[in-house]
XYZ file of N, CA and C in Angstrom:
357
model
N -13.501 0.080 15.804
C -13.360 1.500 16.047
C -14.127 2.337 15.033
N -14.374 1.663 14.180
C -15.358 2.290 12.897
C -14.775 3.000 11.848
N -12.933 3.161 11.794
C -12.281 3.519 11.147
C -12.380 2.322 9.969
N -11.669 2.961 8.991
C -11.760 2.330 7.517
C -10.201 0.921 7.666
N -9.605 1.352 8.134
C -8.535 0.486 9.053
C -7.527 0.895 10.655
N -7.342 -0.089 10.832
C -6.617 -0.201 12.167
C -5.021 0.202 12.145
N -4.332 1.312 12.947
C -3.024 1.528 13.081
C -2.623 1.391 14.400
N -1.559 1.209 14.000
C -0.752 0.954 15.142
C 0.129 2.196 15.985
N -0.165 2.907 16.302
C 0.270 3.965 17.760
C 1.582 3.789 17.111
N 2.607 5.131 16.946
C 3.894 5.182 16.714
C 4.358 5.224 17.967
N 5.967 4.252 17.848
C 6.665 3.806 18.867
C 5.775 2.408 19.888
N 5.148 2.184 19.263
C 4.490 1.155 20.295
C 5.495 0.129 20.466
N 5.517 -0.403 21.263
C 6.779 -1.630 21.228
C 5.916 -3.070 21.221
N 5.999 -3.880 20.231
C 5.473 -5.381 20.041
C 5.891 -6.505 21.063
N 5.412 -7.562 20.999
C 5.569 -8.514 21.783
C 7.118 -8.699 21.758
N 7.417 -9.050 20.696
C 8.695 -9.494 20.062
C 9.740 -8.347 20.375
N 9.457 -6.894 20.812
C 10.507 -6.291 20.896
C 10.901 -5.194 20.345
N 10.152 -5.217 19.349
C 10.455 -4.378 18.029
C 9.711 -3.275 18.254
N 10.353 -1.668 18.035
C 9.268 -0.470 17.648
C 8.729 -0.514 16.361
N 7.414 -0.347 16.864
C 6.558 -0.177 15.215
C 6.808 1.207 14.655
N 6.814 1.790 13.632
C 6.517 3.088 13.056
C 5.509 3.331 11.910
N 5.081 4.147 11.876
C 4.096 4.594 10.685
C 4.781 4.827 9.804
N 4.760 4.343 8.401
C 5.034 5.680 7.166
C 4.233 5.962 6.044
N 3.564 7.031 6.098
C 2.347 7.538 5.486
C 3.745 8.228 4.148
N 3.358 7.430 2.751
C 3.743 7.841 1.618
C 2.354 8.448 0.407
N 2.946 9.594 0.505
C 1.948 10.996 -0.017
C 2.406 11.500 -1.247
N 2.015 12.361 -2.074
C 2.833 13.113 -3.430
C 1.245 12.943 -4.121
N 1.775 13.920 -5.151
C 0.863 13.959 -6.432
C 0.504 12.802 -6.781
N -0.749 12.847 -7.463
C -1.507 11.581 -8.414
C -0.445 11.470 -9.449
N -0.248 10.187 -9.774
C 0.495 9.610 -10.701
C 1.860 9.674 -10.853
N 2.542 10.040 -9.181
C 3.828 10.371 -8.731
C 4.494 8.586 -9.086
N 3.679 7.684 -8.590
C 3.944 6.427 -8.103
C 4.162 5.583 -7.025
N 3.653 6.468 -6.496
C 3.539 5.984 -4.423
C 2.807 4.976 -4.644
N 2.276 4.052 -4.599
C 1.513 2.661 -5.149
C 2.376 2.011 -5.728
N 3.472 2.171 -7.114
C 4.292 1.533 -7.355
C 5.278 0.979 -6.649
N 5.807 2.100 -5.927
C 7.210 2.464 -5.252
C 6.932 1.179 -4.111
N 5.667 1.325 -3.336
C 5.188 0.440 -2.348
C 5.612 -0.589 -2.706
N 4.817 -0.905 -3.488
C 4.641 -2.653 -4.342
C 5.739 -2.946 -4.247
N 6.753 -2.550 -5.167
C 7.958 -2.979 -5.461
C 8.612 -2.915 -3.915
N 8.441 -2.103 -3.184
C 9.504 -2.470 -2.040
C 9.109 -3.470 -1.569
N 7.564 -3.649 -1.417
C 7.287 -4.657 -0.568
C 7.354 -5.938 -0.969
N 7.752 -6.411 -2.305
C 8.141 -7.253 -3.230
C 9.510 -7.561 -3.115
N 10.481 -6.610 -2.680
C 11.774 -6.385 -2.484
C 12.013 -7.110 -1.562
N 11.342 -6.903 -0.769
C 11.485 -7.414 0.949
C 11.065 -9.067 0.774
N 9.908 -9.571 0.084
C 9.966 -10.546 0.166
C 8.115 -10.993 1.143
N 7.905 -9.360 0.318
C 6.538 -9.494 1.855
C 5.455 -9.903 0.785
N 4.927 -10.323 -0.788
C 4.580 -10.458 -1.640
C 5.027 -11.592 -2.190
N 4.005 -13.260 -2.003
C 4.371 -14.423 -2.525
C 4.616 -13.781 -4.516
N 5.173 -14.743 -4.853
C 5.358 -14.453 -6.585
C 3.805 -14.908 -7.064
N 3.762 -16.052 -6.839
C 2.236 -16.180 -7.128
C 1.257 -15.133 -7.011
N 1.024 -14.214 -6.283
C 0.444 -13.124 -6.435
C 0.800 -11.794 -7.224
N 1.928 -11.619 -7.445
C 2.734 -11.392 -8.482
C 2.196 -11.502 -9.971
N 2.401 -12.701 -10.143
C 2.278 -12.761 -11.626
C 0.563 -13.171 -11.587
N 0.106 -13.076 -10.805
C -1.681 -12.703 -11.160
C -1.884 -11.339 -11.284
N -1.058 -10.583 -10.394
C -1.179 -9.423 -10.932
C -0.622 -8.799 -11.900
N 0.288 -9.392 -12.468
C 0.858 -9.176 -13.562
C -0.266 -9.332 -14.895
N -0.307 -10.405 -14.942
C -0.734 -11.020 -15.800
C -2.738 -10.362 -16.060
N -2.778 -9.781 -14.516
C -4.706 -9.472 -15.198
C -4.345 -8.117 -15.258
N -3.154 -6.755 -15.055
C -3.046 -5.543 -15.575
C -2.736 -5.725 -16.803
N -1.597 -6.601 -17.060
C -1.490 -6.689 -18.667
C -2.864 -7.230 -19.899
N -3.873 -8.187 -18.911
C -5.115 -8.348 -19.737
C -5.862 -7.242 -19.555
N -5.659 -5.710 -18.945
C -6.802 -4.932 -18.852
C -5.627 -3.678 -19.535
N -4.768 -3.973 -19.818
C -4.083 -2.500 -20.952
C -3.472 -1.580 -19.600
N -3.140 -1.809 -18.493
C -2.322 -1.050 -17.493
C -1.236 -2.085 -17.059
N 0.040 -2.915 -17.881
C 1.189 -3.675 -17.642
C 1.573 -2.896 -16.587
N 2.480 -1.738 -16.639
C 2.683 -1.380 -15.636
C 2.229 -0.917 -14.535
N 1.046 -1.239 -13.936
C 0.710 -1.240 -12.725
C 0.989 -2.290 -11.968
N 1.379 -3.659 -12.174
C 1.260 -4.659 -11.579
C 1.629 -4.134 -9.986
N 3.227 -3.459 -10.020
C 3.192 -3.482 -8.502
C 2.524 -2.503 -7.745
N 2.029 -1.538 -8.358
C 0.937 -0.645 -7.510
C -0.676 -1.568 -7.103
N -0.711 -2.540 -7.908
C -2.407 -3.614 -7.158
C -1.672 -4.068 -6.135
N -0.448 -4.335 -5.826
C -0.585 -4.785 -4.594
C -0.999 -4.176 -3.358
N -0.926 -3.162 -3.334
C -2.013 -2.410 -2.321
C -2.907 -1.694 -3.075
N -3.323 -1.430 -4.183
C -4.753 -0.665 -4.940
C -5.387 -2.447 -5.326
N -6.319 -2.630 -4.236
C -6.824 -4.045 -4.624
C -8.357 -3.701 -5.062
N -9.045 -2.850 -4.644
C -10.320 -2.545 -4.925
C -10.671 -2.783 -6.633
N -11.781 -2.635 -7.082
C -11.917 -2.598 -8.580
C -11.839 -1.496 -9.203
N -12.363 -0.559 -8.346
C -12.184 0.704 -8.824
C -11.032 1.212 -8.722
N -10.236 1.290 -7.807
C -8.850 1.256 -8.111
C -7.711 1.111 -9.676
N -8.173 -0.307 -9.442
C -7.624 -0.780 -10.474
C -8.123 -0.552 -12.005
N -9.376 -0.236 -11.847
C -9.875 0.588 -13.365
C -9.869 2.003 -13.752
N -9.406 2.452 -12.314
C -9.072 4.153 -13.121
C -7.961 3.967 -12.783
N -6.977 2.843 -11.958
C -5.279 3.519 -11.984
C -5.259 4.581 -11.105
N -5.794 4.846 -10.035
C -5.580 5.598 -9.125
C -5.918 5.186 -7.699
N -5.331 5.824 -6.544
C -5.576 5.146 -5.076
C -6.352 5.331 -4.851
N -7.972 5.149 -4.370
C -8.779 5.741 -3.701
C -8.626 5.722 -2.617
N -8.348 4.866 -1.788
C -8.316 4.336 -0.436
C -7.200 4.043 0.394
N -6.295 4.535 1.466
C -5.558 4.224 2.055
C -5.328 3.016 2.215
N -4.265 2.804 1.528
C -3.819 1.182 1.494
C -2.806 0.863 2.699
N -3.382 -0.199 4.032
C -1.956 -0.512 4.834
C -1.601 -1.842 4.513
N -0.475 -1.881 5.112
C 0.080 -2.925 5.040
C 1.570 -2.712 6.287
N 1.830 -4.151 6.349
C 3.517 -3.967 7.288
C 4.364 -5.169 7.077
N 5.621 -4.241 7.357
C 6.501 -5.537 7.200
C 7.323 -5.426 8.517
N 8.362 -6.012 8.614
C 9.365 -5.821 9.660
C 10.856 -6.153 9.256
N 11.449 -5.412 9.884
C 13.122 -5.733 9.963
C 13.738 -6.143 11.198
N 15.295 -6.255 11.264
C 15.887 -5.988 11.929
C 15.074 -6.249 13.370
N 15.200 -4.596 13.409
C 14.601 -4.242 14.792
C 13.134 -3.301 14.984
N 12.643 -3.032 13.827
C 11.201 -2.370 13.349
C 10.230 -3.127 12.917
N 9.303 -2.309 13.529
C 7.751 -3.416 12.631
C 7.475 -1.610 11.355
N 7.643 -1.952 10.177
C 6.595 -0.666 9.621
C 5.188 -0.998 9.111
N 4.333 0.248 9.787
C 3.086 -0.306 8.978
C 3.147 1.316 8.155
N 3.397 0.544 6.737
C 2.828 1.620 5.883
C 1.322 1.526 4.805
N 1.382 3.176 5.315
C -0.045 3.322 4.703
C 0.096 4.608 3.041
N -0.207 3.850 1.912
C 0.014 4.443 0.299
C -1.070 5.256 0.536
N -1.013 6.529 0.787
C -2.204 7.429 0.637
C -2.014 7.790 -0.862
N -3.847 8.009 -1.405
C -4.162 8.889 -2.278
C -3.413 9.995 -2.800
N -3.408 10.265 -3.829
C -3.133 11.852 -4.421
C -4.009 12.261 -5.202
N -4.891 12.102 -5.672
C -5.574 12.455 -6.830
C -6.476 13.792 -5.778
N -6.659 14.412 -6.389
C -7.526 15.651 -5.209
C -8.862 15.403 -4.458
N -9.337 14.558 -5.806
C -10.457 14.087 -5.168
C -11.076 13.352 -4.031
N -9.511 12.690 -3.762
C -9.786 11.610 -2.475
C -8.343 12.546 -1.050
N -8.354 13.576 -1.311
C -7.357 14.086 -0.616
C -7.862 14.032 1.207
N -9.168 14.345 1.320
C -9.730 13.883 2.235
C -9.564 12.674 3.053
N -9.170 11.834 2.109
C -9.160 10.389 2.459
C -7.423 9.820 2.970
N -7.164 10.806 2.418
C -5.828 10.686 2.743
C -5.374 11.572 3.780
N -6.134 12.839 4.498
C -6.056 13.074 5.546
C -6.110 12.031 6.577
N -7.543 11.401 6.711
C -7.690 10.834 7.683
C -7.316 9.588 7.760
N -6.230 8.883 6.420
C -5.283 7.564 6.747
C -4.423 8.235 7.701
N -3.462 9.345 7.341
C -2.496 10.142 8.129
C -2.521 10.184 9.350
């Protein structure tokens, strides 16, 4: 489609049954929408540990420890060397009875654009 990634139509219903939903998480630069992600999606169980503690372990070799759970969706390099989102990060998990695909938009102003058109 020539988009930067692929979404999924809110309310679409999956093979399996389930409604998908969007949730586009937005706020100021350096709110922690990248963190907040990580960690849920770590919560859930959607993040092997092994990837985990690589990311642990190469923010703490580059002087940003606490970012580990925001690389899990800021994977780019640049990302990860200024500590900020550039790029609409998706990802999905599912529950219950939902598929979510969430997408960590940007805050920094500069990429606010970019975070329009994840939205």
């Amino acid at each position: 489609t020539g988009e930067a990634f692929d979404f999924v139509p809110i309310q679409e219903e999956e093979e399996d049954g389930r409604t998908t939903i969007s949730l586009v998480v937005v706020g100021h630069v350096d709110a922690g929408k990248s963190t907040i992600n990580g960690h849920l999606l770590c919560l859930l169980g959607s993040i092997d540990q092994r990837t985990m503690h690589k990311n642990k372990k190469e923010a703490t070799e580059s002087g940003k420890a606490s970012f580990h759970f925001a690389w899990v969706l800021d994977g780019h390099a640049e990302e990860r060397q200024r500590g900020v989102t550039i790029d609409v990060g998706v990802t999905d998990f599912c529950t219950a009875n939902r598929r979510v695909q969430l997408l960590d938009a940007p805050g920094h102003k500069d990429f606010v654009p970019k975070m329009i058109s994840g939205a």
